[in-house]
XYZ file of C-alpha atoms in Angstrom:
554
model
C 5.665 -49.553 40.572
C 5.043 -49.470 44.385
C 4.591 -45.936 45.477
C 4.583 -43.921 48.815
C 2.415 -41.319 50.298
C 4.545 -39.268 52.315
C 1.465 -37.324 53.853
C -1.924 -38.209 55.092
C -3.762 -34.918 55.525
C -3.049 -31.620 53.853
C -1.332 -28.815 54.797
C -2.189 -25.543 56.066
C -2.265 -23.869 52.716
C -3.655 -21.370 50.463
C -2.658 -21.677 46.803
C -3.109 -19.984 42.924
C -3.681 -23.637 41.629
C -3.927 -22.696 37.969
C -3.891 -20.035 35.564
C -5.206 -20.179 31.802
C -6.166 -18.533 29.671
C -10.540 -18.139 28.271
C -9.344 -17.350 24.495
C -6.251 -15.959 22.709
C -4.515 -13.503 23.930
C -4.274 -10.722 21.350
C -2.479 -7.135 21.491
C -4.802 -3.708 22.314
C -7.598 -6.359 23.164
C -9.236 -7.201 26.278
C -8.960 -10.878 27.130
C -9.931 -12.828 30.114
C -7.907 -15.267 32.372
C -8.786 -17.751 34.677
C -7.324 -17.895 37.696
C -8.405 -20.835 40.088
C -7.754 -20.477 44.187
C -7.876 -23.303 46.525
C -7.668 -23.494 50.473
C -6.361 -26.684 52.294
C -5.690 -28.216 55.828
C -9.042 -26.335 57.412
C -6.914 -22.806 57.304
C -9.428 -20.110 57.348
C -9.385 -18.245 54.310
C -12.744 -16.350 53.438
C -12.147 -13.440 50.998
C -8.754 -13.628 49.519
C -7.952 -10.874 47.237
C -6.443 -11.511 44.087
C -4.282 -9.570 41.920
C -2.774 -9.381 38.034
C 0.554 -7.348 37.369
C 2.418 -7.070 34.152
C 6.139 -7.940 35.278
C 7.870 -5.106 33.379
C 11.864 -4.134 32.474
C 13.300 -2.004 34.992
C 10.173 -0.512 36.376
C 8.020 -1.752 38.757
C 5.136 -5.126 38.103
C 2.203 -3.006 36.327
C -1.439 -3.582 37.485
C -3.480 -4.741 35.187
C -6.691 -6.432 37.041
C -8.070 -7.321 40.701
C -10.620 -9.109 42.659
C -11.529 -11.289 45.114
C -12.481 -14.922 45.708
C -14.621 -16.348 48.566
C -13.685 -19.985 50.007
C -16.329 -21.383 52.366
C -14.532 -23.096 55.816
C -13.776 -26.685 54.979
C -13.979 -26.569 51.570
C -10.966 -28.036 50.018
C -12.163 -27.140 46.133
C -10.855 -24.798 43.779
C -12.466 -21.125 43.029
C -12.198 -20.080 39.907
C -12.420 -16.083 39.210
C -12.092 -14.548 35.807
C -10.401 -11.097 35.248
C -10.131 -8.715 31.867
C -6.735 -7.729 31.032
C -5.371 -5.752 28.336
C -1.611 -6.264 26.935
C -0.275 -3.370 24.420
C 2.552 -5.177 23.667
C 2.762 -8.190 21.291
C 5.020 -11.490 21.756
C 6.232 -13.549 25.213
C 4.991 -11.507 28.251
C 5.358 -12.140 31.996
C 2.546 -11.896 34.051
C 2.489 -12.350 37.871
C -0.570 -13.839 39.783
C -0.506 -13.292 43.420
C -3.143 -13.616 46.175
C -2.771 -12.130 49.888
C -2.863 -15.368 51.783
C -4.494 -15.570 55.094
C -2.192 -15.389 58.404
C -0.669 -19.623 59.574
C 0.022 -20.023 55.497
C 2.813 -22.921 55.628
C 3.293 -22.683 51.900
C 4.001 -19.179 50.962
C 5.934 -19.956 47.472
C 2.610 -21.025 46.218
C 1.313 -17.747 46.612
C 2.371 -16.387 43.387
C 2.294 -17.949 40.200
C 4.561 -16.187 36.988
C 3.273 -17.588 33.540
C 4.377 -16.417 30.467
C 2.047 -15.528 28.013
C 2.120 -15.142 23.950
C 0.392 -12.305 22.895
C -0.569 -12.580 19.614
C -1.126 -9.358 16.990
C -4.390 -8.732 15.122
C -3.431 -5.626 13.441
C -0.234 -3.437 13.810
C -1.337 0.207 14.529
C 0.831 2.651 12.982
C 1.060 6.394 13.734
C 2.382 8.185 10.469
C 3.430 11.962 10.429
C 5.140 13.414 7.813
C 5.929 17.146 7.441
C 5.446 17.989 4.008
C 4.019 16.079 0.774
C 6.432 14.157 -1.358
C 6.895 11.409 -3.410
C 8.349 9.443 -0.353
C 5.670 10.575 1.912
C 3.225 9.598 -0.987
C 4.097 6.269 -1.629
C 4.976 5.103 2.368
C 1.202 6.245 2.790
C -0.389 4.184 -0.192
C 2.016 1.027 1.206
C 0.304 1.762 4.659
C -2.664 2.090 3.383
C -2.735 -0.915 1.130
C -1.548 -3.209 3.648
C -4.638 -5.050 5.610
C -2.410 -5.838 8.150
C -1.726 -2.203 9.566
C -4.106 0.158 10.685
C -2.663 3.643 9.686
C -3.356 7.345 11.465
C -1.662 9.850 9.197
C -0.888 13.050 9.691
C 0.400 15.386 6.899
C 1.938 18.892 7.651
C 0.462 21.467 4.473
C 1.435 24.470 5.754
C 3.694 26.395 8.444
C 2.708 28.340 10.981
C 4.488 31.184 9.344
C 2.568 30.630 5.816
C 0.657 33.725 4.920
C -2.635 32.250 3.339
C -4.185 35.513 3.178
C -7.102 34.123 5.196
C -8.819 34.017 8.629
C -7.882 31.156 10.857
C -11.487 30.242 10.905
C -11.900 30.656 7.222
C -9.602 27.255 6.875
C -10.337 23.752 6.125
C -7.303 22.442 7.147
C -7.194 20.977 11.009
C -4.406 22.547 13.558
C -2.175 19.248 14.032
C -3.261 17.619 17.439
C 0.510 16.855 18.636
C -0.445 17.140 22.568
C -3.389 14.878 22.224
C -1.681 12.301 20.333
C 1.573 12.321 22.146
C 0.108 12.097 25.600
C -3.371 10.117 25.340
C -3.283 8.092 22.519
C 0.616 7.118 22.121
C 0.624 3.869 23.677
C -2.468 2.486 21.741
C -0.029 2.341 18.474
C 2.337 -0.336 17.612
C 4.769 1.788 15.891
C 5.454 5.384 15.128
C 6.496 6.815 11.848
C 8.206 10.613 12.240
C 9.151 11.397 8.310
C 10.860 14.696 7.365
C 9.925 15.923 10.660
C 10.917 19.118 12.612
C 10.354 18.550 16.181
C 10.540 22.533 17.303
C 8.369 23.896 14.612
C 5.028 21.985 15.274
C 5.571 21.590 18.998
C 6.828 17.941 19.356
C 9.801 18.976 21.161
C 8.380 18.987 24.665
C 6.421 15.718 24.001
C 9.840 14.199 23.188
C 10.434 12.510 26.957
C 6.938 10.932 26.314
C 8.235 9.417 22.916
C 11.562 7.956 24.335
C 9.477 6.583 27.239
C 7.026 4.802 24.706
C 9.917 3.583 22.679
C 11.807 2.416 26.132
C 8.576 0.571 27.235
C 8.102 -1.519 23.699
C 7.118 0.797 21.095
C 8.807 1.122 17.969
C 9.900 4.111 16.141
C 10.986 4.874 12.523
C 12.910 8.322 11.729
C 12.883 8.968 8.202
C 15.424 11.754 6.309
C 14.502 14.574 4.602
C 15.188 18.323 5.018
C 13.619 18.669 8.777
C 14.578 15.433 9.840
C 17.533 14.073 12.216
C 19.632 17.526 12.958
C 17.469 19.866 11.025
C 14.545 18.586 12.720
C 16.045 19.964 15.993
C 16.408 16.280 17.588
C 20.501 16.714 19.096
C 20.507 16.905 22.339
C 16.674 16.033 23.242
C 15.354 13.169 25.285
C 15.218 10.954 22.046
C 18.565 11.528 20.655
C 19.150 8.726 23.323
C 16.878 6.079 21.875
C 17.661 6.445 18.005
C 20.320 3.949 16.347
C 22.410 6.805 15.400
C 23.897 9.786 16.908
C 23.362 13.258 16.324
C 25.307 15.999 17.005
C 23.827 20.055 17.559
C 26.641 20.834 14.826
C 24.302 19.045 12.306
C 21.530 21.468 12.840
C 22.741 23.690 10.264
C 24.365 21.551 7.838
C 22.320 18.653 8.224
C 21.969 17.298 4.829
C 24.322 16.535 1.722
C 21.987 16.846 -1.339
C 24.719 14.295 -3.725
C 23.729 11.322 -5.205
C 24.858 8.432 -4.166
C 24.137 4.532 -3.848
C 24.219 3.058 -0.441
C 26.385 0.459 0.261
C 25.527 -2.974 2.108
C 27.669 -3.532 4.792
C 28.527 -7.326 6.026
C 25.429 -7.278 8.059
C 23.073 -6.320 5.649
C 24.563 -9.273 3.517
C 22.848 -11.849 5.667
C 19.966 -9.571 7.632
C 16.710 -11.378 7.654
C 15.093 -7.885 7.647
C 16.671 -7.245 4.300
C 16.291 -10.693 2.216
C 12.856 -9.967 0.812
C 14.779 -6.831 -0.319
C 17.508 -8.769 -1.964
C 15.537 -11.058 -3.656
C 14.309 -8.715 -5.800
C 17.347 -6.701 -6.507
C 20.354 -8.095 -5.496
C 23.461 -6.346 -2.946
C 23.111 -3.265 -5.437
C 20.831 -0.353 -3.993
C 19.605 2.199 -6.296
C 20.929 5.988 -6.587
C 19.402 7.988 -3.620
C 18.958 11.825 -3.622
C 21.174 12.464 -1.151
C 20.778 12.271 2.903
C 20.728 13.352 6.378
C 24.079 13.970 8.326
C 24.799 12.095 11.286
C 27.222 10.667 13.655
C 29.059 7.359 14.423
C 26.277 4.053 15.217
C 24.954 4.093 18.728
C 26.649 1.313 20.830
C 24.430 -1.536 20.676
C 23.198 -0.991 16.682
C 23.689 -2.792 13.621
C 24.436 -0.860 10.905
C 23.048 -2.214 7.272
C 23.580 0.469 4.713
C 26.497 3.139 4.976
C 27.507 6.236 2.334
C 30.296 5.168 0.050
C 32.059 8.235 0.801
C 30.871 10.193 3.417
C 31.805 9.554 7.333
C 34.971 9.503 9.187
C 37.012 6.971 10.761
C 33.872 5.129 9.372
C 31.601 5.199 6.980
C 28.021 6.997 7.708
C 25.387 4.889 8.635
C 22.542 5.129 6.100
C 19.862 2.656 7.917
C 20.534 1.214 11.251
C 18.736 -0.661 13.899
C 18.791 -0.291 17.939
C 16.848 -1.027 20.585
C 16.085 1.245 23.685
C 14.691 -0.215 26.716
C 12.236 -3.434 25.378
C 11.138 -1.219 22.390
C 13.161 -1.009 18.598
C 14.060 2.068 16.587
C 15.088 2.030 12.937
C 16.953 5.833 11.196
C 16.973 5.762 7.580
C 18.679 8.900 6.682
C 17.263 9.062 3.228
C 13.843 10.185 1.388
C 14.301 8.268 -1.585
C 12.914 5.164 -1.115
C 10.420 5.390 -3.295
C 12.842 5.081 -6.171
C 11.941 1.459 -5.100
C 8.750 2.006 -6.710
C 9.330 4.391 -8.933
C 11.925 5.158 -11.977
C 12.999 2.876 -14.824
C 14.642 0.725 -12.456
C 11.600 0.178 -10.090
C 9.627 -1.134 -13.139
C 11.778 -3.892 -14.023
C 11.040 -5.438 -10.808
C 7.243 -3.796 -11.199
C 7.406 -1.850 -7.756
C 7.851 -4.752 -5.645
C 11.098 -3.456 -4.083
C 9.529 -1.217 -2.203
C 7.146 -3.069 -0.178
C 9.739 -5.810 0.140
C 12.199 -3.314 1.486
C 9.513 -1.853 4.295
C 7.850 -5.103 4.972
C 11.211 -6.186 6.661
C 11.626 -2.839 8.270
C 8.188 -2.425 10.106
C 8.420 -7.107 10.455
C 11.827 -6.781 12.547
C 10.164 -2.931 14.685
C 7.094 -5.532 15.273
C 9.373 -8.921 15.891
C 8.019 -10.476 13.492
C 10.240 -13.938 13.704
C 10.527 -13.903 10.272
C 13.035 -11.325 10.495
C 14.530 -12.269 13.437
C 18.437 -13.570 12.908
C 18.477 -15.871 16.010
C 15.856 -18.388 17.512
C 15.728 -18.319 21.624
C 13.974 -21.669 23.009
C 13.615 -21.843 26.643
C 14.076 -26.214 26.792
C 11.711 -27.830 29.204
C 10.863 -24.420 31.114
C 12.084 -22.967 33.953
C 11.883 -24.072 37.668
C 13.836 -21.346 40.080
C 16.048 -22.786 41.924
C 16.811 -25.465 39.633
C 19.089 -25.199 36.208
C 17.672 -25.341 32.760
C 18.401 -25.348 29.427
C 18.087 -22.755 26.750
C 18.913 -23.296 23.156
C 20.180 -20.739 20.340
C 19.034 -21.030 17.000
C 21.167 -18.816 14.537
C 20.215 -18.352 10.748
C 22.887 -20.009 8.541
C 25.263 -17.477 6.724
C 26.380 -16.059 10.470
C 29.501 -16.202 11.307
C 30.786 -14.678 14.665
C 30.261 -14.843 18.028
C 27.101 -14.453 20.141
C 26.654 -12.608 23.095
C 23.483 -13.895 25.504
C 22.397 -11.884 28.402
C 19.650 -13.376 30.710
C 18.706 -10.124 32.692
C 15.929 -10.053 35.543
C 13.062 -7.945 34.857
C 11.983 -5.414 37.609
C 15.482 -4.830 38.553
C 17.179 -5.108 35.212
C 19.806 -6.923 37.146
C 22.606 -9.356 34.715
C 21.637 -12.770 35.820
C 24.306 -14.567 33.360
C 26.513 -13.546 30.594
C 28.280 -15.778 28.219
C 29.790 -15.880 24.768
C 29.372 -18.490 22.438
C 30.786 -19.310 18.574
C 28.275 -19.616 15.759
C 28.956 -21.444 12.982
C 27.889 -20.850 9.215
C 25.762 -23.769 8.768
C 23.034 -22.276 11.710
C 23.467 -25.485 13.816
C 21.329 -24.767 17.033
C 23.927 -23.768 20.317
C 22.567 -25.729 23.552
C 23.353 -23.465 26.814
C 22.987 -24.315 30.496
C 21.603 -21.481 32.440
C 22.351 -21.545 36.057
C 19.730 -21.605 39.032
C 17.419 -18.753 38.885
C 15.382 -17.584 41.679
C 11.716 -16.885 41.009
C 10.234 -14.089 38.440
C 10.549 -12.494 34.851
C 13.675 -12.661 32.779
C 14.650 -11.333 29.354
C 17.146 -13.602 27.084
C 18.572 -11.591 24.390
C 21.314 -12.388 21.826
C 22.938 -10.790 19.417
C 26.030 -11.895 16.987
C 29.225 -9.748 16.590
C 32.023 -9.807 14.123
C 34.837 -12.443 15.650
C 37.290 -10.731 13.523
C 36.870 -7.102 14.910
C 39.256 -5.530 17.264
C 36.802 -3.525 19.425
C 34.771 -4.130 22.642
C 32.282 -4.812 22.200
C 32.469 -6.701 18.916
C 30.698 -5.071 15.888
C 27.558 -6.200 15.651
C 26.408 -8.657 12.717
C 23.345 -8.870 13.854
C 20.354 -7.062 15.473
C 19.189 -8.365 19.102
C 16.876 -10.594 19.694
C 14.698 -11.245 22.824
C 13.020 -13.583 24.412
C 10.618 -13.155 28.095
C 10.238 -15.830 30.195
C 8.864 -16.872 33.537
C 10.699 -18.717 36.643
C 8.321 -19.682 39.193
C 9.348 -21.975 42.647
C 7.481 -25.421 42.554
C 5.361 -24.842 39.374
C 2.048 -26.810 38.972
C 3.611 -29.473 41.498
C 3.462 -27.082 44.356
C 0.323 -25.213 43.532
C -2.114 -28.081 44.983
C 0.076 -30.115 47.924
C -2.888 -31.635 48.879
C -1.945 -35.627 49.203
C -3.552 -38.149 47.031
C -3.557 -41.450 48.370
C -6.222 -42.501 45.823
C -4.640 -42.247 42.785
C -0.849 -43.150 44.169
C -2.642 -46.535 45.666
C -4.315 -46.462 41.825
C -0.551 -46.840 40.152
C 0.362 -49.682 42.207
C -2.521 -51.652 41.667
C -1.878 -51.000 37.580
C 1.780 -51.620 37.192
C 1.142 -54.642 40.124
C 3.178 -52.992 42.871
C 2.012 -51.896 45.906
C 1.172 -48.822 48.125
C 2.604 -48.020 51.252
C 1.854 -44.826 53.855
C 4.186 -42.507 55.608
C 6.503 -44.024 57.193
C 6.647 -47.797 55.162
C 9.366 -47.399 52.867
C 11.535 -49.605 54.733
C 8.585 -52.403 53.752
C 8.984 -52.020 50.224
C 10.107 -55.367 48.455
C 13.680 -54.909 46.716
C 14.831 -57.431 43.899
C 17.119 -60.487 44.443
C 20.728 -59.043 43.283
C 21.647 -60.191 40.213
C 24.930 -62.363 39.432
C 27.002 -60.988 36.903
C 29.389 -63.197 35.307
C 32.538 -61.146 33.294
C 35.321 -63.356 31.246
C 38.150 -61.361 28.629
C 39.473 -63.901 26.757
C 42.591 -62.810 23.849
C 43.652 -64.297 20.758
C 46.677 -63.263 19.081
C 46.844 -63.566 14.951
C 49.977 -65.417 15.148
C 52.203 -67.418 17.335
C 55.469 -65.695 18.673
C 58.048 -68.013 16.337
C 55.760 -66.940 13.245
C 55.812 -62.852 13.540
C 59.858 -63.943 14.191
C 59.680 -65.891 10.771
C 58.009 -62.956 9.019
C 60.513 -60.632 10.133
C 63.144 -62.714 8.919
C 61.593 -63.365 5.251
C 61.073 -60.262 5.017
C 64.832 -58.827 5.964
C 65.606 -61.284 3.212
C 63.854 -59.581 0.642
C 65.293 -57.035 1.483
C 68.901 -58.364 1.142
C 68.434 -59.629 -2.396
C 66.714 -56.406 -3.984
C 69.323 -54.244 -2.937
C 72.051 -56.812 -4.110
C 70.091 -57.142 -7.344
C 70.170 -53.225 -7.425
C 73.543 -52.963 -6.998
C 73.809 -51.792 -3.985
C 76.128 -52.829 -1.494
C-alpha cells in the first residue's frame, strides 16, 4: 500500500474532536458527557465556550448544559470538559455539540458535532388520576402498583366539590387535589399520564389542558380511559386536547356521552396482527369479553389506528373502541370503556387466572413508552449518516403485514419533509432496503407506518401504528473533527504492507504495475454435424408416415 500525505502542517482550525459518553444514558437522570476540544495550525483560541442543545421537533435546539474550555497557544492537544445533562425522554435522541470558534477558523463544519444518543429507561413514571373509585380504577391501580417497573402517583377523586359532608373544611382528612401544581411543575418529570373517568371542568383541569397537549406534543404519553365523566362528559370537545387524542369528540356528546349496553368489542384487521395486542391474544384469542357499555365518540383522528370498534354502534363506520395516535413526538391511546377489569375479574377472567389483564395493559403502556417489543416495524439507519452524502436505511416489518408503508424522513427544528416514499410489504416480514437521498447536516425523524393496499381512501387506512426513529447527520464526521496531518502513521502503512510513502505533491512518483496480457479464445462445438440433424429429420418424418398408415389414416 503506498500512501500520500496531502498536507504537511495543519490547518488553521478549531474542532469538537469527540463526544462520548462517562456512563449510560438513562431517562429523568443526570448523566455526564465528554466532550473533547482541540486547536490546530497556531490559531489563537484561549477560552472557547462550549455548548449542549437537545435538537427538538419543530421547536427550537433546547439547552441543556454549557461551559468553557481553555487551550494554551501552541498546544495542538485535545481538552476534554465534562458537562451534566438531563434527557426526559427515553429512546434515540439528537443532541448538538457546538463551540464558538475563534475569528481565521478555516474549518467551520467541524464546529458542531450532532450524535445521536440512546437513552435508556430505569423506571417509567406514571401519573394516575381517576375520578371516582371503581372496580376499573381498583384494579389499574393494584397493576400499577404491582409492577416494579413503573413508579405510580395516584390521585383518586372521593368527593365533589358540591358534596355536603356536614363538616368544616378543616375538619377533613381528605387533601384538596393539587391539579395546578401537578399540571404545571411536575408534568414533564412523568413518562405517561393516566386521566380515567375524568371530568376536566369540575376539578379545574380545564385551563391546564394547553399544558397537557404541549407535554403530549413534546413526547409524553397519555391514556384517556371511559367512564361517566370521561371523553364528552368530561367536558374535553373543543379544548386544546381534543387535538391530540386518537379520536374525535364532538360538544354534541356532552350530554349523551355514553351508551350503557353491553356489548363485545370487535377486533378490527389491525388489531389481528398489532404487536401491542399479542400478549392479549395469547391468552384469549380474537374474542373480547362483554363490556358494560362505553363512551360516545366520533370518526378516528387522521393518522390513528383503530384496534377495537362497537359491533353496532357508529356511522358510515363503526365506533372506535381503543385507538392509537400520536401528536407531535409524544403517543396517546382512548379506550372508551371502564370494563377492563372483566380481564381480571368474572368467571371468564379465572379461566385464564387474571392474566388477561396485565397482558392487555402491558402492551398498552409498552407501545405509549416504545417499547420495541410492541413496535410493528424495525427502522435501521445502515452505516450512518454523512450529510451531503446518500445512505441507506432499512425497514423491518413484523410478518402477518400486508400493505403498503409510508416513510417520512422529516428534519427536526423545522419539521420540514426531507423525503417521502411508499413501499410494498410483504407477509413474510422480509426487511425493505431504501436509499435516502443527500441530507444536509442535523436531526431527522424516520417514521413509518403500514396502510391497507386494498382501501380506497387517501391516505390509506392504517394497519399499523407509527413508528419512529431519530437520527443524526453531521458534515465530515470523526474524519473531519481532527484534520491535523499524520505523516507518521501514513509512512507506518507503507512500511507494513511494503509500499512506500510519498509527500504532497509525489503522486506522479508512485510505482504502477506492468499491464497485464489478457488472452480471450470462444471456441463452439455443435452436437451433430449438419447431414445428421438432416438424417434425423428424415427418420423421423418416416415414423411418422407409417403410424398414420398403420392407423388408417390417409
Amino acid at each position: 500500500v503506498h500512501t500520500i500525505a496531502v498536507a504537511q502542517k495543519p490547518p488553521r482550525d478549531a474542532s469538537v474532536r469527540s463526544v462520548r459518553l462517562a456512563g449510560a444514558a438513562v431517562a429523568h437522570q443526570p448523566f455526564e458527557i465528554r466532550v473533547e476540544v482541540g486547536c490546530s495550525g497556531g490559531l489563537a483560541c484561549g477560552t472557547i465556550p462550549v455548548e449542549v442543545r437537545e435538537v427538538m421537533d419543530r421547536s427550537p435546539p433546547e439547552v441543556l448544559a454549557r461551559g468553557e474550555v481553555t487551550v494554551e497557544a501552541d498546544d495542538d492537544g485535545a481538552h476534554a470538559i465534562e458537562l451534566s445533562i438531563t434527557l426526559h425522554r427515553a429512546g434515540p435522541r439528537v443532541i448538538e455539540v457546538a463551540i464558538d470558534a475563534p475569528p481565521k477558523d478555516t474549518i467551520p463544519d467541524n464546529d458542531r458535532r450532532y450524535v445521536t444518543l440512546d437513552v435508556a429507561r430505569d423506571r417509567v413514571r406514571v401519573l394516575h388520576i381517576a375520578g371516582r373509585p371503581t372496580y376499573d380504577v381498583r384494579a389499574m391501580r393494584t397493576w400499577l402498583k404491582d409492577d416494579e417497573s413503573v413508579d405510580v402517583v395516584a390521585f383518586f377523586i372521593l368527593r365533589t366539590p358540591t358534596d355536603s359532608v356536614g363538616a368544616r373544611q378543616n375538619e377533613l382528612a381528605l387533601i384538596p387535589f393539587p391539579v395546578d401544581e401537578l399540571f404545571t411543575t411536575h408534568l414533564p418529570s412523568f413518562d405517561a399520564v393516566v386521566l380515567q373517568d375524568f371530568n376536566a371542568a369540575t376539578y379545574g383541569l380545564t385551563k391546564h389542558l394547553k399544558n397537557l397537549a404541549k407535554y403530549v406534543e413534546g413526547g409524553g404519553g397519555l391514556i384517556m380511559v371511559g367512564g361517566p365523566d370521561a371523553f364528552g362528559p368530561g367536558r374535553y370537545a373543543g379544548t386544546a386536547l381534543a387535538p391530540a387524542l386518537p379520536v374525535q369528540i364532538g360538544i354534541e356528546q356532552e350530554r349523551d356521552g355514553v351508551d350503557l349496553a353491553t356489548f363485545e368489542p370487535v377486533l378490527t384487521p389491525a388489531g389481528r396482527v398489532a404487536p401491542v395486542l399479542a400478549p392479549l391474544r395469547d391468552v384469549i384469542g380474537n374474542v373480547m369479553p362483554e363490556m358494560p357499555g362505553t363512551n360516545m365518540v366520533g370518526a378516528a383522528n387522521p393518522g390513528a389506528t383503530v384496534l377495537m370498534t362497537h359491533p353496532t354502534l357508529g356511522g358510515g363506520e363503526p365506533m372506535p373502541i381503543l385507538a392509537l395516535g400520536e401528536y407531535g413526538t409524544g403517543r396517546t391511546i382512548a379506550l372508551t370503556v371502564d370494563g377492563t377489569h372483566r380481564l381480571l375479574m368474572g368467571e371468564r377472567a379465572s379461566a385464564q387466572a387474571g392474566r388477561a389483564y396485565g397482558a392487555f395493559w402491558d402492551g398498552l403502556l409498552g407501545w405509549l413508552m416504545r417499547d420495541p417489543r410492541f413496535e410493528s416495524t424495525g427502522i435501521d439507519i445502515i452505516g450512518g449518516c454523512v450529510a451531503g452524502e446518500p445512505s441507506s436505511l432499512a425497514l423491518r416489518p413484523l410478518p402477518g403485514h400486508v400493505g403498503v408503508a409510508t416513510l417520512t424522513v422529516r428534519e427536526l427544528g423545522s419539521g420540514d419533509t426531507a423525503f417521502e416514499t411508499t413501499v410494498p410489504v410483504s407477509a413474510d416480514g422480509a426487511t425493505i432496503p431504501l436509499e435516502l437521498p443527500a441530507l444536509d447536516a442535523g436531526g431527522y425523524a424516520a417514521s413509518v407506518r403500514i396502510g391497507d393496499a386494498a382501501s380506497t381512501s387517501s391516505p390509506k387506512t392504517n394497519l399499523t401504528p407509527a413508528t419512529r426513529r431519530d437520527f443524526a447527520c453531521e458534515r465530515g464526521g470523526d474524519e473531519w473533527a481532527d484534520p491535523r496531518p499524520d505523516a507518521a502513521r501514513l509512512r507506518a502503512i507503507s512500511e507494513v504492507t511494503g509500499g512506500k510513502a510519498f509527500g504532497p505533491g509525489d503522486d506522479e512518483a508512485i510505482p504502477l504495475p506492468e499491464a497485464s496480457v489478457v488472452h480471450t479464445q470462444r471456441k463452439t462445438k455443435p452436437l451433430l454435424p449438419p447431414w445428421g440433424f438432416t438424417g434425423l429429420a428424415a427418420a423421423l418424418v418416416g415414423a411418422h408416415w407409417v403410424a398414420r398408415r398403420r392407423a388408417g389414416l390417409s
